[in-house]
GROMACS .gro file of C-alpha atoms in nm:
model
  135
    1UNK     CA    1  12.836  21.314  12.554
    2UNK     CA    2  13.247  21.355  12.550
    3UNK     CA    3  13.476  21.153  12.337
    4UNK     CA    4  13.625  20.955  12.634
    5UNK     CA    5  13.273  20.876  12.779
    6UNK     CA    6  13.158  20.760  12.409
    7UNK     CA    7  13.459  20.546  12.376
    8UNK     CA    8  13.371  20.372  12.728
    9UNK     CA    9  13.018  20.341  12.614
   10UNK     CA   10  13.144  20.183  12.309
   11UNK     CA   11  13.365  19.914  12.493
   12UNK     CA   12  13.066  19.818  12.711
   13UNK     CA   13  12.848  19.776  12.428
   14UNK     CA   14  13.102  19.538  12.295
   15UNK     CA   15  13.113  19.352  12.631
   16UNK     CA   16  12.764  19.319  12.609
   17UNK     CA   17  12.765  19.191  12.258
   18UNK     CA   18  13.016  18.952  12.335
   19UNK     CA   19  12.819  18.800  12.615
   20UNK     CA   20  12.499  18.788  12.424
   21UNK     CA   21  12.673  18.593  12.144
   22UNK     CA   22  12.855  18.353  12.419
   23UNK     CA   23  12.485  18.291  12.612
   24UNK     CA   24  12.332  18.234  12.271
   25UNK     CA   25  12.596  18.007  12.150
   26UNK     CA   26  12.582  17.822  12.489
   27UNK     CA   27  12.216  17.736  12.453
   28UNK     CA   28  12.237  17.631  12.115
   29UNK     CA   29  12.542  17.380  12.208
   30UNK     CA   30  12.325  17.262  12.501
   31UNK     CA   31  12.012  17.196  12.268
   32UNK     CA   32  12.205  17.029  11.996
   33UNK     CA   33  12.411  16.814  12.264
   34UNK     CA   34  12.120  16.725  12.500
   35UNK     CA   35  11.982  16.434  12.297
   36UNK     CA   36  12.332  16.258  12.360
   37UNK     CA   37  12.334  16.323  12.712
   38UNK     CA   38  12.561  16.631  12.701
   39UNK     CA   39  12.573  16.998  12.800
   40UNK     CA   40  12.815  17.233  12.627
   41UNK     CA   41  13.072  17.207  12.936
   42UNK     CA   42  13.062  16.806  12.908
   43UNK     CA   43  13.145  16.844  12.569
   44UNK     CA   44  13.419  17.107  12.614
   45UNK     CA   45  13.604  16.834  12.868
   46UNK     CA   46  13.577  16.569  12.623
   47UNK     CA   47  13.735  16.794  12.357
   48UNK     CA   48  14.016  16.881  12.538
   49UNK     CA   49  14.108  16.532  12.634
   50UNK     CA   50  14.010  16.419  12.273
   51UNK     CA   51  14.248  16.673  12.100
   52UNK     CA   52  14.546  16.505  12.171
   53UNK     CA   53  14.437  16.154  12.240
   54UNK     CA   54  14.594  15.899  11.943
   55UNK     CA   55  14.407  15.634  11.790
   56UNK     CA   56  14.408  15.339  12.039
   57UNK     CA   57  14.560  15.557  12.314
   58UNK     CA   58  14.520  15.873  12.496
   59UNK     CA   59  14.651  16.139  12.682
   60UNK     CA   60  14.589  16.161  13.061
   61UNK     CA   61  14.555  16.532  13.175
   62UNK     CA   62  14.558  16.680  13.542
   63UNK     CA   63  14.269  16.835  13.659
   64UNK     CA   64  14.448  17.167  13.639
   65UNK     CA   65  14.543  17.140  13.286
   66UNK     CA   66  14.193  17.064  13.206
   67UNK     CA   67  14.089  17.368  13.432
   68UNK     CA   68  14.335  17.583  13.246
   69UNK     CA   69  14.150  17.510  12.910
   70UNK     CA   70  13.790  17.518  12.994
   71UNK     CA   71  13.618  17.799  13.172
   72UNK     CA   72  13.469  17.640  13.501
   73UNK     CA   73  13.596  17.656  13.874
   74UNK     CA   74  13.799  17.393  14.014
   75UNK     CA   75  13.499  17.254  14.213
   76UNK     CA   76  13.265  17.263  13.897
   77UNK     CA   77  13.519  17.090  13.715
   78UNK     CA   78  13.585  16.827  13.961
   79UNK     CA   79  13.168  16.747  13.969
   80UNK     CA   80  13.161  16.735  13.600
   81UNK     CA   81  13.440  16.500  13.591
   82UNK     CA   82  13.249  16.289  13.844
   83UNK     CA   83  12.940  16.276  13.641
   84UNK     CA   84  13.149  16.188  13.303
   85UNK     CA   85  13.309  15.927  13.496
   86UNK     CA   86  12.985  15.811  13.618
   87UNK     CA   87  12.864  15.781  13.275
   88UNK     CA   88  13.155  15.576  13.171
   89UNK     CA   89  13.302  15.877  12.931
   90UNK     CA   90  13.629  15.933  13.133
   91UNK     CA   91  13.822  15.776  13.413
   92UNK     CA   92  14.033  15.917  13.680
   93UNK     CA   93  14.367  15.755  13.813
   94UNK     CA   94  14.622  15.881  14.041
   95UNK     CA   95  14.923  16.098  13.891
   96UNK     CA   96  15.224  15.882  13.904
   97UNK     CA   97  15.464  16.200  13.942
   98UNK     CA   98  15.239  16.352  14.220
   99UNK     CA   99  15.019  16.101  14.397
  100UNK     CA  100  14.821  16.364  14.538
  101UNK     CA  101  14.713  16.467  14.155
  102UNK     CA  102  14.468  16.320  13.944
  103UNK     CA  103  14.471  16.251  13.590
  104UNK     CA  104  14.186  16.223  13.361
  105UNK     CA  105  14.152  16.065  13.037
  106UNK     CA  106  13.866  15.965  12.777
  107UNK     CA  107  13.755  15.584  12.801
  108UNK     CA  108  13.648  15.418  12.455
  109UNK     CA  109  13.286  15.502  12.501
  110UNK     CA  110  13.376  15.878  12.569
  111UNK     CA  111  13.627  15.880  12.259
  112UNK     CA  112  13.307  15.737  12.049
  113UNK     CA  113  13.075  15.983  12.177
  114UNK     CA  114  13.315  16.282  12.122
  115UNK     CA  115  13.327  16.166  11.768
  116UNK     CA  116  12.960  16.146  11.717
  117UNK     CA  117  12.875  16.463  11.852
  118UNK     CA  118  13.185  16.673  11.731
  119UNK     CA  119  12.997  16.736  11.388
  120UNK     CA  120  12.678  16.889  11.569
  121UNK     CA  121  12.927  17.095  11.809
  122UNK     CA  122  13.109  17.239  11.490
  123UNK     CA  123  12.806  17.281  11.314
  124UNK     CA  124  12.687  17.490  11.613
  125UNK     CA  125  12.989  17.673  11.618
  126UNK     CA  126  12.993  17.773  11.239
  127UNK     CA  127  12.624  17.889  11.233
  128UNK     CA  128  12.644  18.113  11.551
  129UNK     CA  129  12.988  18.273  11.486
  130UNK     CA  130  13.015  18.265  11.106
  131UNK     CA  131  13.166  18.595  10.954
  132UNK     CA  132  13.305  18.704  11.301
  133UNK     CA  133  13.008  18.940  11.354
  134UNK     CA  134  12.855  18.975  11.704
  135UNK     CA  135  12.528  19.069  11.591
   0.00000   0.00000   0.00000
């Protein structure tokens, strides 16, 4: 095999290793979060919303801003936000700067659940990604 082909094969193997770690980690996150009524993507949205939320207040993000930080299509994100809203974890409101836009923020229930499951999520990440190895 030529050096160029070996380098290319190495890239492909590295890519497949990354995908395998991602898939295993998502499965572990889903298992850990399921008893709390959440999946990995649900948690990611709550985590984005909680990241800048101050105690007693919160930041409302436009759906497009959330989409830039989580890896979901716009339609999948909209459905997920709808489920989180139905469960009382987030609320949507019209964006005052652009009445066509929608802002999303955590409810008290969402903030409490996020705080409850955050250590579980971080423990899974620590266990699955410790050492930076993809093996």
